[in-house]
Every structure is written in structure tokens, then in C-alpha cells.
XYZ file of C-alpha atoms in Angstrom:
611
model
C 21.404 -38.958 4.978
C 19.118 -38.448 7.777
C 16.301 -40.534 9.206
C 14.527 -43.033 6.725
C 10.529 -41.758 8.589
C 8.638 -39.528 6.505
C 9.562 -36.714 8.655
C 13.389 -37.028 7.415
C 11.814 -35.693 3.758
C 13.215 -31.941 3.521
C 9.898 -29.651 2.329
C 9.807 -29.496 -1.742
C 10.742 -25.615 -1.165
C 14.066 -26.187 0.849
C 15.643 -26.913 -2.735
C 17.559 -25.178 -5.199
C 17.612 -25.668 -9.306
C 20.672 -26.497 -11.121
C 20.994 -27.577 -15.004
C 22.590 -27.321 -18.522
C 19.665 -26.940 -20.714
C 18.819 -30.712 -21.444
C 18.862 -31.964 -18.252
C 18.528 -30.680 -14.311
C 19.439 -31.352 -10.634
C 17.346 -30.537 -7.363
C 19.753 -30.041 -4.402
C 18.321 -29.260 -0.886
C 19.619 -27.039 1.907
C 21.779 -29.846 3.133
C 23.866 -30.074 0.642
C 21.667 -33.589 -0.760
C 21.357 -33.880 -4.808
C 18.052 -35.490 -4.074
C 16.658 -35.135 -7.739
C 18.661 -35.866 -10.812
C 17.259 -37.772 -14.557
C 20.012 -38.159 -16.915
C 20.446 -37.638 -20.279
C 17.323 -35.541 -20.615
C 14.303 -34.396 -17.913
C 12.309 -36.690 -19.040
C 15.104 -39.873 -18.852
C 14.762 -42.259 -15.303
C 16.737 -41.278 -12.536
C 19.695 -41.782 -10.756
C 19.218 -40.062 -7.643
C 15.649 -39.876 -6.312
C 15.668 -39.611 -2.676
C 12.236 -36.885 -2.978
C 10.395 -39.941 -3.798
C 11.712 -42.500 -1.581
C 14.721 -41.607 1.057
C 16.246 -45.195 1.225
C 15.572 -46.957 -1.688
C 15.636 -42.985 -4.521
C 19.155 -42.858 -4.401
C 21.078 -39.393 -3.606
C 24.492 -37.283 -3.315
C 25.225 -35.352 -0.541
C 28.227 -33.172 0.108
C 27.933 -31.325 3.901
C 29.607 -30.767 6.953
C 30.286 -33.756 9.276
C 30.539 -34.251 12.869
C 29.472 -30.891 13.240
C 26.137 -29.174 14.602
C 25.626 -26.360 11.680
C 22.818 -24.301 9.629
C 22.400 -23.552 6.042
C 20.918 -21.136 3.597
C 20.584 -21.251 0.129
C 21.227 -18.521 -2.611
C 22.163 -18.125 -6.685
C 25.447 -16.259 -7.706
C 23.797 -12.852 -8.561
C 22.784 -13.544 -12.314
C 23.207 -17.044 -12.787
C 21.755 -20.707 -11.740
C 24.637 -21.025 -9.670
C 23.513 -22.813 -6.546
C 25.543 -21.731 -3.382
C 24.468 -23.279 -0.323
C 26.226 -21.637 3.013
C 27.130 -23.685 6.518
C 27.316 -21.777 9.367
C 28.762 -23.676 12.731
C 30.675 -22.523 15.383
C 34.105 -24.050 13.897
C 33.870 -21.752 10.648
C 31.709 -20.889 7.480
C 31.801 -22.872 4.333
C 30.321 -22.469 0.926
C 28.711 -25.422 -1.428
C 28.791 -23.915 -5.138
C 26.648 -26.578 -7.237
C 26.269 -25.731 -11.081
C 26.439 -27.602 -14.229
C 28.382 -26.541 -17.335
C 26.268 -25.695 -19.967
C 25.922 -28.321 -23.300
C 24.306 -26.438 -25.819
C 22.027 -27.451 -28.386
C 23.428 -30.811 -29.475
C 21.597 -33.407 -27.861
C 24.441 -35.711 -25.624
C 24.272 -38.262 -22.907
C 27.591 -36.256 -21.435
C 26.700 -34.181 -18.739
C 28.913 -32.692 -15.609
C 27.535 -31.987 -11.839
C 30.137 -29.907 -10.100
C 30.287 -29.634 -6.564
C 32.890 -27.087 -5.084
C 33.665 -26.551 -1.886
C 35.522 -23.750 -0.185
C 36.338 -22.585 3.477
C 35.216 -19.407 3.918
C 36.730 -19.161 7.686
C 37.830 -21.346 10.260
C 38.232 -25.559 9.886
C 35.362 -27.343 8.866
C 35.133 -31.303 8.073
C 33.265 -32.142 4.960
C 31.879 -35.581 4.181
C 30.463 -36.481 0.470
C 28.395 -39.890 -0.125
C 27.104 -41.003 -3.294
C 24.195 -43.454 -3.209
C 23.001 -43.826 -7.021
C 19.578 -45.815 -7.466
C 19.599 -46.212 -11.798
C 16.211 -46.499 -13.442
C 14.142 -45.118 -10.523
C 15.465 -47.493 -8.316
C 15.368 -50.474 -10.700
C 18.449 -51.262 -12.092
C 21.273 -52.740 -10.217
C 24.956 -51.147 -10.791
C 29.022 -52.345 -10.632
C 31.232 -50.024 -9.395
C 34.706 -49.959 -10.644
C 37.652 -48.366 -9.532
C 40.225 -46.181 -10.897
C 43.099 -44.252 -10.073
C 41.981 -40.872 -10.632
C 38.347 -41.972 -9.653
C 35.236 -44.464 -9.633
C 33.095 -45.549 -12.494
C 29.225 -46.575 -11.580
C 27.834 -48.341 -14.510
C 24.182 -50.142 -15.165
C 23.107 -51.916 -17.681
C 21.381 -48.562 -19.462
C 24.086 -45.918 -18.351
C 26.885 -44.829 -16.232
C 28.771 -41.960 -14.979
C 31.780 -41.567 -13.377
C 33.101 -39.167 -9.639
C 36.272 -37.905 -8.919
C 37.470 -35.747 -6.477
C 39.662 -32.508 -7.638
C 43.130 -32.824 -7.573
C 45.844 -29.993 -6.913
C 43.331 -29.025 -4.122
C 45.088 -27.231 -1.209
C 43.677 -30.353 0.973
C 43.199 -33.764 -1.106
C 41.345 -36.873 -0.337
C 43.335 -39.340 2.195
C 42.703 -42.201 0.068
C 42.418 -44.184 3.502
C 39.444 -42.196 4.255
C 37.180 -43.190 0.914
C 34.502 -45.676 1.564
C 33.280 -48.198 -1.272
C 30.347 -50.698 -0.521
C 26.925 -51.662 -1.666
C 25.748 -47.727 -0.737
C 27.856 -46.647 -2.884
C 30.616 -44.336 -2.244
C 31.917 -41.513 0.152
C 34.951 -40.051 1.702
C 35.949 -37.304 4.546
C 38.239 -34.341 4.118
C 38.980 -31.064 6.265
C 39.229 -27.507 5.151
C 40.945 -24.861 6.301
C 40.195 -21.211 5.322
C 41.044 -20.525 2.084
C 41.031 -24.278 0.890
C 39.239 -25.389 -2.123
C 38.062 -29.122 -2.652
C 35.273 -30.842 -4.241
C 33.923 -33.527 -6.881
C 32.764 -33.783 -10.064
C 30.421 -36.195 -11.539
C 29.688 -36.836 -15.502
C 27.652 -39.307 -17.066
C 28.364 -41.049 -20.071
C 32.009 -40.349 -20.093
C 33.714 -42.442 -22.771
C 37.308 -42.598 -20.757
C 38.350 -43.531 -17.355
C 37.823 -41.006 -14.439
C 39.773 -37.858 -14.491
C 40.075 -35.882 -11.603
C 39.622 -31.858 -12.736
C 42.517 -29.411 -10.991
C 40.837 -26.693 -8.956
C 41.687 -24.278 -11.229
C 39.798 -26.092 -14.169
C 37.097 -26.418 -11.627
C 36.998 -22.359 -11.479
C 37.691 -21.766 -14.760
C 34.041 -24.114 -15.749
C 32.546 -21.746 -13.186
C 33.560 -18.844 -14.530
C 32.693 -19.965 -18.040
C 29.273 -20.812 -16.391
C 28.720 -17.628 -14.489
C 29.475 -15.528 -17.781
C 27.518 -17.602 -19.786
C 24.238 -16.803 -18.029
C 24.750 -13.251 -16.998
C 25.063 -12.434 -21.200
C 21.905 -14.040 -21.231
C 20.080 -12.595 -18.731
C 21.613 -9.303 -19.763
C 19.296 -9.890 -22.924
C 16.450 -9.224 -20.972
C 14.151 -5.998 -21.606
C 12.422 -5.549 -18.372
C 13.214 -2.983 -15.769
C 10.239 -2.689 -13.992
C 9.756 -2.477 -10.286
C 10.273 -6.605 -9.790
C 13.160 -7.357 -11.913
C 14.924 -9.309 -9.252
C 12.103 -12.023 -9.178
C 11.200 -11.940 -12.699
C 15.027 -12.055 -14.024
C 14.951 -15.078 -11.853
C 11.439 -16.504 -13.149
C 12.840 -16.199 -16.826
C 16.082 -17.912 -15.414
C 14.151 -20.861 -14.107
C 11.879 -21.302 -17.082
C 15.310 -21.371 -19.385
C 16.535 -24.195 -17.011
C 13.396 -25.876 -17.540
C 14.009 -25.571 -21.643
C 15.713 -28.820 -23.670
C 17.675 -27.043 -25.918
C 17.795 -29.634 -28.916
C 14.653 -28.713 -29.144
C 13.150 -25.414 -27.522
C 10.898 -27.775 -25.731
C 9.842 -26.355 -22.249
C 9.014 -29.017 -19.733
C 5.943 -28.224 -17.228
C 8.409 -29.068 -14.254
C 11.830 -31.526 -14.103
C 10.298 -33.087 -11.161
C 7.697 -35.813 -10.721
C 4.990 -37.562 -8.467
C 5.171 -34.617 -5.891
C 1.909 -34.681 -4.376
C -0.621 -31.958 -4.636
C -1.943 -33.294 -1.454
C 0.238 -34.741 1.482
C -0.137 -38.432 1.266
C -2.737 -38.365 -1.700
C -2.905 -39.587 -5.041
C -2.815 -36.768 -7.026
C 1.186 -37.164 -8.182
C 1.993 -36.450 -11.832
C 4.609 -36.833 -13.643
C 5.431 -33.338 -15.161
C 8.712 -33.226 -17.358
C 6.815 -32.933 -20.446
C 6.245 -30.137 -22.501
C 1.838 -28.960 -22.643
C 1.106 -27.256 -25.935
C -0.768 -24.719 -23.239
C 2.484 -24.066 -20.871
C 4.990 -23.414 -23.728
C 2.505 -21.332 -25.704
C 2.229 -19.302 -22.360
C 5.748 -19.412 -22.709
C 6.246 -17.414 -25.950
C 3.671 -14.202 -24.304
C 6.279 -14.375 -21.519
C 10.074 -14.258 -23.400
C 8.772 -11.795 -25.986
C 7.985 -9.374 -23.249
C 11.336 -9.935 -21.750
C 12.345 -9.405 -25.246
C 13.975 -13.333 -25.504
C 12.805 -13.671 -29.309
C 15.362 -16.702 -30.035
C 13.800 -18.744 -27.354
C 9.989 -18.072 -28.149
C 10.996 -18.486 -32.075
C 12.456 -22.046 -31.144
C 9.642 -22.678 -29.672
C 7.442 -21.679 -32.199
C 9.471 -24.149 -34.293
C 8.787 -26.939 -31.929
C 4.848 -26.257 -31.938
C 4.815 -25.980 -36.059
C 6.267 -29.423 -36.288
C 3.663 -30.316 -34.212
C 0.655 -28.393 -35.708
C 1.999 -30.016 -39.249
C 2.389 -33.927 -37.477
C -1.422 -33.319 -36.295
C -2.099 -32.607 -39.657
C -0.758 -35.089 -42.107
C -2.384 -37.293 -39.131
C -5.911 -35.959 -39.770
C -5.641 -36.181 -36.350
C -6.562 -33.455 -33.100
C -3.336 -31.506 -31.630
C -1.903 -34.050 -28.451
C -2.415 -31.556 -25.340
C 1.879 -32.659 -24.033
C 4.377 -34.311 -25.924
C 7.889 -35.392 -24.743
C 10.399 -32.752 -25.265
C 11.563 -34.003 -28.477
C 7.661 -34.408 -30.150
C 7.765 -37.854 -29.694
C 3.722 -38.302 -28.568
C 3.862 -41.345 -26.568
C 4.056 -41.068 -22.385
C 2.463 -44.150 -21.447
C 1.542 -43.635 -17.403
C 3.554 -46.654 -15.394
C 3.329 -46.351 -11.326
C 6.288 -47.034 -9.665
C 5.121 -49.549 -7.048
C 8.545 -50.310 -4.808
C 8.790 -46.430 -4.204
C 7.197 -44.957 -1.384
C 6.735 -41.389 -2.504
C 7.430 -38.311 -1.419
C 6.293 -38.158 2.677
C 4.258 -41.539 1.881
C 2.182 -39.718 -0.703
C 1.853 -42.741 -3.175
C 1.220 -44.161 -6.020
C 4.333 -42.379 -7.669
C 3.590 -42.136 -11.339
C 5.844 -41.747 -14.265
C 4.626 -41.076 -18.116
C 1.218 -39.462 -17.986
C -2.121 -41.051 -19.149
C -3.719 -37.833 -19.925
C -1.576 -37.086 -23.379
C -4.592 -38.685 -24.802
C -7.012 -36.410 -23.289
C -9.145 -33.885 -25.516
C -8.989 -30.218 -23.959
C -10.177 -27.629 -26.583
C -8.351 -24.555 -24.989
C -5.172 -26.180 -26.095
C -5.859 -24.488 -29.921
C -6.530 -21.187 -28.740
C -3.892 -20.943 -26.270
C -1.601 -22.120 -29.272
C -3.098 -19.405 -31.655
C -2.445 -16.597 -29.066
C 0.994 -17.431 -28.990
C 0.923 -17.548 -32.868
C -0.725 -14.158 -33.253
C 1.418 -12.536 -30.618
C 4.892 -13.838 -32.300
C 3.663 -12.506 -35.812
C 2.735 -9.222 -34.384
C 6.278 -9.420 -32.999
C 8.009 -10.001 -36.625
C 7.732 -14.041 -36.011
C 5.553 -14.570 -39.597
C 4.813 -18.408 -39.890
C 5.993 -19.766 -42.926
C 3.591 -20.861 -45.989
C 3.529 -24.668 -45.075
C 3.041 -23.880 -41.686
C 0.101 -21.161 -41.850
C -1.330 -23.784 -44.181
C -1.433 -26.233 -41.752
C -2.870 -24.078 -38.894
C -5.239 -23.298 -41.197
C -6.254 -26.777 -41.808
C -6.364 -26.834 -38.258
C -8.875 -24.331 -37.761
C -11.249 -26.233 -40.049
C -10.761 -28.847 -37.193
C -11.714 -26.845 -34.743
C -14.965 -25.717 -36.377
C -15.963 -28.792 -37.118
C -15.279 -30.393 -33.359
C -15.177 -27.279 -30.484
C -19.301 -28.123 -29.739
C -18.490 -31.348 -28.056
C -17.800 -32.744 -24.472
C -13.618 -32.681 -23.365
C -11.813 -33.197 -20.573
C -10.833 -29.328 -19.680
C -7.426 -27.723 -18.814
C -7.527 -29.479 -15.506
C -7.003 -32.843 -16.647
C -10.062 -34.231 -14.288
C -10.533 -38.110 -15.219
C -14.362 -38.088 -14.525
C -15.803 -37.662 -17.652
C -16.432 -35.337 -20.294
C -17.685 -32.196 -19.851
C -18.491 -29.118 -22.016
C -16.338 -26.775 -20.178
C -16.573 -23.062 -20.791
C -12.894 -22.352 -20.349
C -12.619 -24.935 -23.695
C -15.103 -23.149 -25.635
C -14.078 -19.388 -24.548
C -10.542 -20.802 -26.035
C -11.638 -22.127 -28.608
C -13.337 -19.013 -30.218
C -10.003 -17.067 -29.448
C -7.898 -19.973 -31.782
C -10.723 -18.585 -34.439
C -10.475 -15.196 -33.415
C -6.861 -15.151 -33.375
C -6.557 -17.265 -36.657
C -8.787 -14.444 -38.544
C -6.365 -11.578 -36.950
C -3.439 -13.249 -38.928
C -5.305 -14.142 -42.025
C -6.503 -11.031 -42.550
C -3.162 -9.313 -41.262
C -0.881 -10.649 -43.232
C -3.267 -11.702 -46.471
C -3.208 -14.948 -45.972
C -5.022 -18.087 -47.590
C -8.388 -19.243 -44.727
C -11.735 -20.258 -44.643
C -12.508 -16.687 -42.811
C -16.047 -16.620 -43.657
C -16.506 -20.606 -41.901
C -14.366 -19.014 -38.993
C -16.155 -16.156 -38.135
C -19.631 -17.869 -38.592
C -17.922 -21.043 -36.088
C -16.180 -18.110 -33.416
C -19.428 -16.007 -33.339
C -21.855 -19.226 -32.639
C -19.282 -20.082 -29.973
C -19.680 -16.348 -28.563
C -23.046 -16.501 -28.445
C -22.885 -20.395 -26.827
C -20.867 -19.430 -23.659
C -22.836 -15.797 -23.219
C -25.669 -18.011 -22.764
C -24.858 -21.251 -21.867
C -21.770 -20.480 -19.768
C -23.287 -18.113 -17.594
C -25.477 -19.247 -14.445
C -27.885 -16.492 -13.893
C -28.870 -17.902 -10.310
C -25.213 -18.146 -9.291
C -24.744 -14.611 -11.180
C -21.112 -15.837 -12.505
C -19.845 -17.979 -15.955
C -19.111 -21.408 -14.180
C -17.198 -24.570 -14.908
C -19.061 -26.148 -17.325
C -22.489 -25.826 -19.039
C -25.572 -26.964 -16.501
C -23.722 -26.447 -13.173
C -23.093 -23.693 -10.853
C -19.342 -24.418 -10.153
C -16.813 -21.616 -9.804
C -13.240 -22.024 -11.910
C -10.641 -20.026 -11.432
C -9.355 -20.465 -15.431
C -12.064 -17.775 -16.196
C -9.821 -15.596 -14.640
C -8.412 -15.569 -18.028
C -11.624 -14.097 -20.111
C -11.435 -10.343 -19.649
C -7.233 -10.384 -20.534
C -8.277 -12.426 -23.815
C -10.733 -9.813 -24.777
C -13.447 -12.233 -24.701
C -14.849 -9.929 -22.232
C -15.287 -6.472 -20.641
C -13.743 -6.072 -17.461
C -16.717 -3.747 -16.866
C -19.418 -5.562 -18.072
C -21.676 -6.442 -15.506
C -21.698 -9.854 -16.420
C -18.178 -10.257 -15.608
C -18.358 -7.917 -12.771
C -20.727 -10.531 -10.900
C -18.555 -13.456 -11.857
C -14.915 -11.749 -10.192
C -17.175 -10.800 -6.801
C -18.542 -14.757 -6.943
C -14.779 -15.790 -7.524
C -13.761 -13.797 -4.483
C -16.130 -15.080 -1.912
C -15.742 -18.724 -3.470
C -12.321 -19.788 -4.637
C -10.009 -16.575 -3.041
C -8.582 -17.584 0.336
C -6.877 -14.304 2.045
C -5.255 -13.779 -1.631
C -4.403 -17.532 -3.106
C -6.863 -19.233 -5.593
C -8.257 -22.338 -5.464
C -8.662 -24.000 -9.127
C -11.926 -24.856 -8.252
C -13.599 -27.069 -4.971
C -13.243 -30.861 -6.443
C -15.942 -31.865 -3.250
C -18.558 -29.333 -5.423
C -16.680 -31.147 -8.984
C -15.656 -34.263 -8.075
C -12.169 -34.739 -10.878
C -12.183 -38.760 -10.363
C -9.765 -38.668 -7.500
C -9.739 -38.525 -3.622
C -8.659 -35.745 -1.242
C -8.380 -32.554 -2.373
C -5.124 -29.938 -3.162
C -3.813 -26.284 -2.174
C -4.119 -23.191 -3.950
C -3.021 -22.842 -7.674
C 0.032 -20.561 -8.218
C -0.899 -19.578 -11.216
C -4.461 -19.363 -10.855
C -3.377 -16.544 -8.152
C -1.425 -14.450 -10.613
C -4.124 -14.732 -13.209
C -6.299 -13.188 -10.578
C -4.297 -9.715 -9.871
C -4.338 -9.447 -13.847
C -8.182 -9.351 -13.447
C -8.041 -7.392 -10.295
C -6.270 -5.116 -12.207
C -7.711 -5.215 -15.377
C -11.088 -4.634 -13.063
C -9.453 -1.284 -11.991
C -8.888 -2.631 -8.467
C -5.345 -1.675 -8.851
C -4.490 -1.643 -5.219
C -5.928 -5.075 -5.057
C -3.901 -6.539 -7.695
C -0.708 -5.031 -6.114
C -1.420 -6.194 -2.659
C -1.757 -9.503 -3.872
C 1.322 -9.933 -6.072
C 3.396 -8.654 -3.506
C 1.822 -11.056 -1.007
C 2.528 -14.014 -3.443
C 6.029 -12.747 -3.406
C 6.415 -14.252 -0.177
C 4.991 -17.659 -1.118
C 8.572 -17.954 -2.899
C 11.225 -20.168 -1.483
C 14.072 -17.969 -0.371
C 15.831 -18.343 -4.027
C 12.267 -16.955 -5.852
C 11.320 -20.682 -6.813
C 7.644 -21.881 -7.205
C 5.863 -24.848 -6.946
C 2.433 -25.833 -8.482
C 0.257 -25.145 -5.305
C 0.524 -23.581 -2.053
C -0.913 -25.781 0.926
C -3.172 -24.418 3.512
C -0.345 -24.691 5.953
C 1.558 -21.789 3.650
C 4.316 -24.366 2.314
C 5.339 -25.241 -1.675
C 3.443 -28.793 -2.635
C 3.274 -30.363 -6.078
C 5.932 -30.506 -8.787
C 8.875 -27.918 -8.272
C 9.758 -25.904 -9.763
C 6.886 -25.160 -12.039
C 7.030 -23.671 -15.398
C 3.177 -22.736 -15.205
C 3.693 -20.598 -11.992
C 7.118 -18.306 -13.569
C 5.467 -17.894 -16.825
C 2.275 -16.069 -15.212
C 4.816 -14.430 -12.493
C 6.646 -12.749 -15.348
C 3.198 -11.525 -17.397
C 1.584 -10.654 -14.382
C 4.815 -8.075 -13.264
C 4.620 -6.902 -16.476
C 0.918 -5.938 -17.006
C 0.995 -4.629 -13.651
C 4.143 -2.140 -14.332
C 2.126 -1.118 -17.753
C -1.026 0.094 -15.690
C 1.106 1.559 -12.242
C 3.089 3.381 -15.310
């Protein structure tokens, strides 16, 4: 691996997303696995160089000896990672992918790294460096004859090299010491070699043929083209949304339907700041987003799982007598206690890395609404919710009437205090709203009167209260005159007319305050201080919400100006992070589920009105 300085870090963007549906790999232009948590997203992991180069952990596979360059692309259709060198000796290809595991939970999961020689001679060199337990756990290494075994006290998985490979290993030329393991080997055109790691394998090392090898990439490759074949939407983007809805299924734990917010954490939304979160949970608010998204791409298994996984969860909050927990891990279990890891340095020195996240516990209202949306939508769509479960959203609701008039922590997560944020009381009267829509829909058992006395007292709160008539614009929270960009959201929820002048007012103060040369700040934390230093880029998501309001405005060549110049914030394979920093590159957690989920809405609205 290169330099240990903080300038050896590769940027967030110059990666590429592998996975298998329970668990997921980041691998950077260099051919470097520098992210991977095994079993599950949410498990410690084994390599995790993006958060400290020497002391993470990584894998790399890449040319050696040799000055060369290298782009990244998928296999048309599929996660497949291919990463290309290009040197004056020849061309080679990387093809990274993992075989899918289905829906059974397992700690067995396969990394496959080919290799083949596209022209000329090219030397490879592959080096595995695992760190266990972020870094924590020391390991053995045992040798085999088809391979090495590197075992912890919590897990282990095993490497071999492919056998039957036009060019083998020279056994003389594999390397075994305290960091780890790695070998040489030459291809010539037309050779195929590689490696193949699995964890938790219950028998000694077997080295796969390379025609195994290619037939698990086939099997792969087919696999995700049927899926992706599923999908509905041929509108004018469907290259970048077909590979939106791709990431956001590699960002799903199948066992459960669970969508994580990203498989990444402590990637800073500030350059050596504090603001690094640990994101490979699943938010009630991203995964409801999630079911508007794969219903209009026409995915109704997915968005029913994951209506499945929210019901469980409406019905646990219930029997609790207790509020709906704004993230949960991705099998519902509600505990993510926030640990920072002190012995890693964090991504480009940006420290303290975190892991777990301390604001599970936080109370943000708009977490019911955007739940009930996502209900509503599904049983417009054919998805009814079963008795026990309307009954328990129901019991919900009376919740939320008696509890939506008080102080919370808002969608941002700030850890300053409680405020009485607008955003949380405009989404709280669309949970009522949304709640009286099914009842009354579908006949079913609710305390409509108490709702629609509790949703229209709310109305008239934030029409009042929400609204700063000196600022002319609804602001963050009651009593102040700070902008937020989540208010983007109130004419697409019908809380509001895009034309009413009230509104009107608020998009022109949003475009002279938070809109820099098309990106969207959340909101200014020097105006709102959030409990922590420095400050953080634009909000990917917070930019697509704004072209739906643009367009819903009738600023249609606005909006479309502006989606097509987010388009370019993409890293070359369509990925997004969190944030985009002034300096025009990808910071915070990558990729991020929050960013493709408003991608894929926001192409879609926009083909309905250009239509």
C-alpha cells in the first residue's frame, strides 16, 4: 500500500461497491479492498484501511513494478466491479464481485478477485493485511496446501489462489509474516489468475479452478441482470437510476429487507472534523423513502419486505407503550450503543471514529409521518396491512396525538437541545393525514374524529408558528429565522401549494440562503449551532429534493438544469456520497442510501412533468 501520511488516503469517491445482500466490500481504483465488515454491514471489520491506512487492515491485488493508470466501471447490469490498468507493458482487468447468499442469514461469504490479461505481460502482486475487530483483535495464520487460514478469536476466513490457471503461483514467491500475506505472479495475454477469500469456511482452504471462478461470475452476472430487468422505468435517465436502484439493493440485508443508511462508517462530513457517524443501520425515515422509490421502479417484493420489517417494528413500539426508535440494526434489534474507536486515526486524520450511534435514542417526530407515507403509498399499490398490524399503527397514531406538540431533536440529529422543529410537526400531521386516507379507504377501525381534530391543530400550528413573516419563509424551528432545506419537502407532501405565496417566498429565501450554484446546504450550523464544531458540504439529497420543488414550482428548466448538473457530482460508476464539499469532491459515508433513493424519485417526477 502506498504512503502511511494522510495524503496516501484515496478520495471516498475513487471506490467501487461490491456485495451479496448481507454484507459489502469498498474497493478503490488501485485495486485496495479498503472496506470490508463481515458477517453482516453492521459486524466489525476486517479490512479498514479508509479509517486508518496502517493500523485498518486491507487487500490489494494490482500491478507491480510497473508505472500504470486505472479506471473503474460495473459489468453493464450488474455490481460487478471491473477495475482496468493501463501501462505501457499491456492492459489488465480486476473483476471484483461477490456471489450472492440469499435470504438465509450465514457467516459464509466469498470475495472473488479475478484477474485477466487483456494484452501484453503484466506482473501482478496481491497482499492481504487483515486488522479483525476494527483493528482490535490479534490473528494466527495457518497454512495449508491448497491455501491459508486467518483466524481470531471471533472469526476467520480463509485465501487461496485459483488453480488450473494458465499461470499459477510460484510457491517460492508467497510471502507470510506478521502483515499478513502476499505473493507475485505474471500474466500473459489471455491468462486468467486470481484469489478468492471466504469467511467462516468450515473446511480447509480450497483453491477454486478458473473455470469455477467464471462459472460464479456468470451465475453472478445473470443473477442481477433478471433483477434489474424487473425494473419499470424507461425514462430519459435509466442508466443512473438502474444503477441507483442497484446500489440501494446492495445496501439491503436480505434476512431481513432491512436497508442500511450506508455500509460505511466515521467518514467525515468535514475534512478532519468530528462529525463521523457510523451509518450501517437502517432509519425508519431512509427505508420508508425506500418503499416511494422501488414501487416506482415497480420492485414490489423489496418494498413489501420492507414493509414487513417496519410492521414488526410499529407492533414492538407498541406492546412497549413505547415511541417508534428513529434506526434500528438491520435485524430490529434496537440497541447501537456509540463506542469511539480511539487507536484509529480516521479517515485523512478526521477523528474521533465512531461506531454504534448515540442518537437511536433521539425523539424526531417526522419519523411517523415519513413511515405513514410509505404505508399509504404501498396500500394504494395493493400492499393492504394486515388487521394486527393496522391495529397497531393505529394505536400509534393515538401516540402521536397525544405527543407531536413537544420539543425533539429533528431529522438532523443536532445534539444541542430540543427544539420544536417545523419539519417534525409538518410530518407529523401527514402520519395523521395519511393514517385517515387508509382508514377511511379501506374501512378500517381509527380514532378519525381525534385525528383530524390533532392533524388540523397541527396545520394551523406551523401556518402560524412555522412561518417568519420578517424573514418571509417557514424556518427551522418555531421563534427563529433559520432556513432548512427539509422544507423542501412541504409542497411534494401536499402540505402546501407550490403557488401559494407563502411558499413562493420561502423557495426564493431558500435560493439566496442555502443554494450554492445548484447544491443545498442542510442548513448554516454557524446561524444553528447542532452541538458540534466545523461545519459540512452540501446535502445530496437535500439537492434533489430541491429540483422536485423547482419543478413542482413550474420552474421546469430549473429543476432540469440542476439534476443534470448533480449528475456530474457522481463518481465515474454513478455512486453518491452524503455531501458534496466545497472543493466539488464526495465526503461523508459512501455510498449513501439517502442520496439514490431521492436520485431515483426525483428522475421520476421529473420524466412525469417533461412527459
Amino acid at each position: 500500500m502506498a504512503g502511511d501520511g494522510v495524503e496516501s488516503y484515496p478520495a471516498v469517491e475513487n471506490h467501487g461497491l461490491i456485495g451479496d445482500l448481507q454484507t459489502a466490500a469498498l474497493i478503490s481504483t488501485d485495486g485496495t479492498v479498503d472496506w470490508f465488515c463481515a458477517p453482516r454491514f453492521d459486524s466489525p471489520s476486517v479490512f479498514g484501511a479508509l479509517l486508518d491506512r496502517r493500523n485498518g487492515g486491507h487487500f490489494q491485488l494490482s500491478p507491480h513494478g510497473v508505472d500504470y493508470t486505472s479506471k473503474q466501471l460495473y459489468l453493464p447490469g450488474t455490481p460487478i466491479l471491473i477495475t482496468r490498468f493501463h501501462s505501457a507493458d499491456g492492459v489488465g482487468e480486476l473483476l471484483d464481485f461477490m456471489p450472492v447468499t440469499g435470504a438465509q442469514a450465514t457467516d459464509r461469504h466469498r470475495l472473488i478477485r479475478l484477474v485477466r490479461m487483456v494484452r501484453g505481460t503484466m506482473q501482478f502482486r496481491f497482499h492481504c493485511h487483515p486488522r479483525f475487530n476494527y483493528g482490535r483483535d490479534p490473528y494466527e495464520l495457518e497454512v495449508h496446501p491448497e491455501g491459508d487460514v486467518f483466524r481470531s478469536a471471533t472469526m476467520s476466513f480463509t485465501l487461496a489462489a485459483f488453480k488450473n490457471s494458465v499461470r499459477e503461483f510460484d510457491t517460492r514467491d508467497i510471502k507470510r509474516d506478521a502483515e499478513g500475506v502476499s505473493a507475485s505472479f505474471t500474466l500473459h495475454a489471455g491468462d486468467i489468475g486470481g484469489v478468492v477469500l471466504e469467511t467462516a469456511c468450515p473446511h480447509a482452504p480450497r483453491a477454486l479452478s478458473t473455470d469455477e471462478a467464471c462459472e460464479l461470475l456468470a451465475e453472478t452476472r445473470d443473477h442481477w441482470r433478471r433483477w434489474v430487468g424487473g425494473s419499470r422505468y424507461k425514462g430519459r435517465w435509466r442508466e443512473v437510476v438502474e444503477r441507483s436502484a442497484m446500489t440501494l439493493k446492495l445496501m439491503t440485508y436480505a434476512p431481513t429487507g432491512a436497508l442500511v443508511a450506508a455500509p460505511t462508517a466515521g467518514l467525515p462530513e468535514q475534512i478532519g472534523g468530528q462529525r463521523n457517524w457510523d451509518y450501517r443501520y437502517t432509519w425508519i425515515r431512509d427505508a420508508s423513502f425506500s418503499v416511494h422509490a422501488l414501487l416506482r421502479l415497480g420492485f414490489t417484493d423489496e418494498a413489501e419486505k420492507y414493509l414487513l420489517w417496519l410492521d414488526a417494528r410499529i407492533r414492538e413500539a407498541r406492546d412497549g407503550n413505547l415511541p417508534l426508535q428513529i434506526m434500528y440494526r438491520i435485524d430490529g434489534s434496537p440497541d447501537l450503543p456509540e463506542e469511539v474507536l480511539g487507536h484509529l486515526e480516521g479517515y485523512r486524520g478526521s477523528a474521533p471514529v465512531r461506531i454504534g450511534n448515540g442518537a437511536a435514542g433521539q425523539l424526531q417526530l417526522d419519523i411517523y409521518g415519513e413511515a405513514l407515507v410509505a404505508l399509504e403509498l404501498a396500500d394504494r399499490n395493493g400492499l393492504i396491512p394486515p388487521y394486527e398490524g393496522w391495529r397497531k399503527t393505529a394505536g400509534l397514531m393515538d401516540w402521536l396525538c397525544a405527543h407531536w406538540d413537544q420539543p425533539e431533536d429533528g431529522i438532523w440529529e443536532t445534539r444541542s437541545g430540543r427544539q420544536d422543529f417545523t419539519y417534525g410537526r409538518v410530518l407529523s400531521w401527514v402520519a395523521l393525514d395519511r393514517a385517515i386516507r387508509i382508514a377511511r379507504r379501506r374501512g378500517r377501525p381509527g380514532d378519525i374524529a381525534r385525528w383530524s381534530a390533532e392533524r388540523d391543530a397541527i396545520y394551523q400550528q406551523v401556518m402560524t408558528r412555522g412561518f417568519n413573516q420578517e424573514r418571509r419563509a417557514f424556518v427551522q424551528h418555531y421563534g427563529s429565522d433559520i432556513l432548512d432545506a427539509s422544507l423542501l419537502a412541504m409542497p411534494g407532501l401536499n402540505f402546501i401549494s407550490p403557488t401559494d405565496p407563502m411558499w413562493e417566498s420561502t423557495l426564493r429565501a431558500m435560493d439566496s440562503g442555502l443554494v450554492s450554484d445548484s447544491l443545498v446546504y442542510r442548513y448554516d450550523p454557524s446561524a444553528s449551532p447542532d452541538g458540534l464544531a466545523g461545519t459540512e458540504g452540501t446535502f445530496n439529497m437535500c439537492t434533489f429534493w430541491y429540483v422536485q420543488a423547482l419543478a413542482l414550482a413550474g420552474r421546469i428548466d430549473d429543476a432540469r438544469l440542476t439534476f443534470e448538473k448533480m449528475l456530474t457530482y457522481s463518481n465515474p460508476l454513478g455512486l453518491y456520497s452524503e455531501e458534496i464539499a466545497p472543493t466539488g469532491e464526495q465526503i461523508g459515508n459512501f455510498p449513501q442510501a439517502f442520496s439514490h433513493l431521492s436520485l431515483i424519485s426525483t428522475a421520476a417526477h421529473l420524466d412525469d412533468l417533461l412527459d
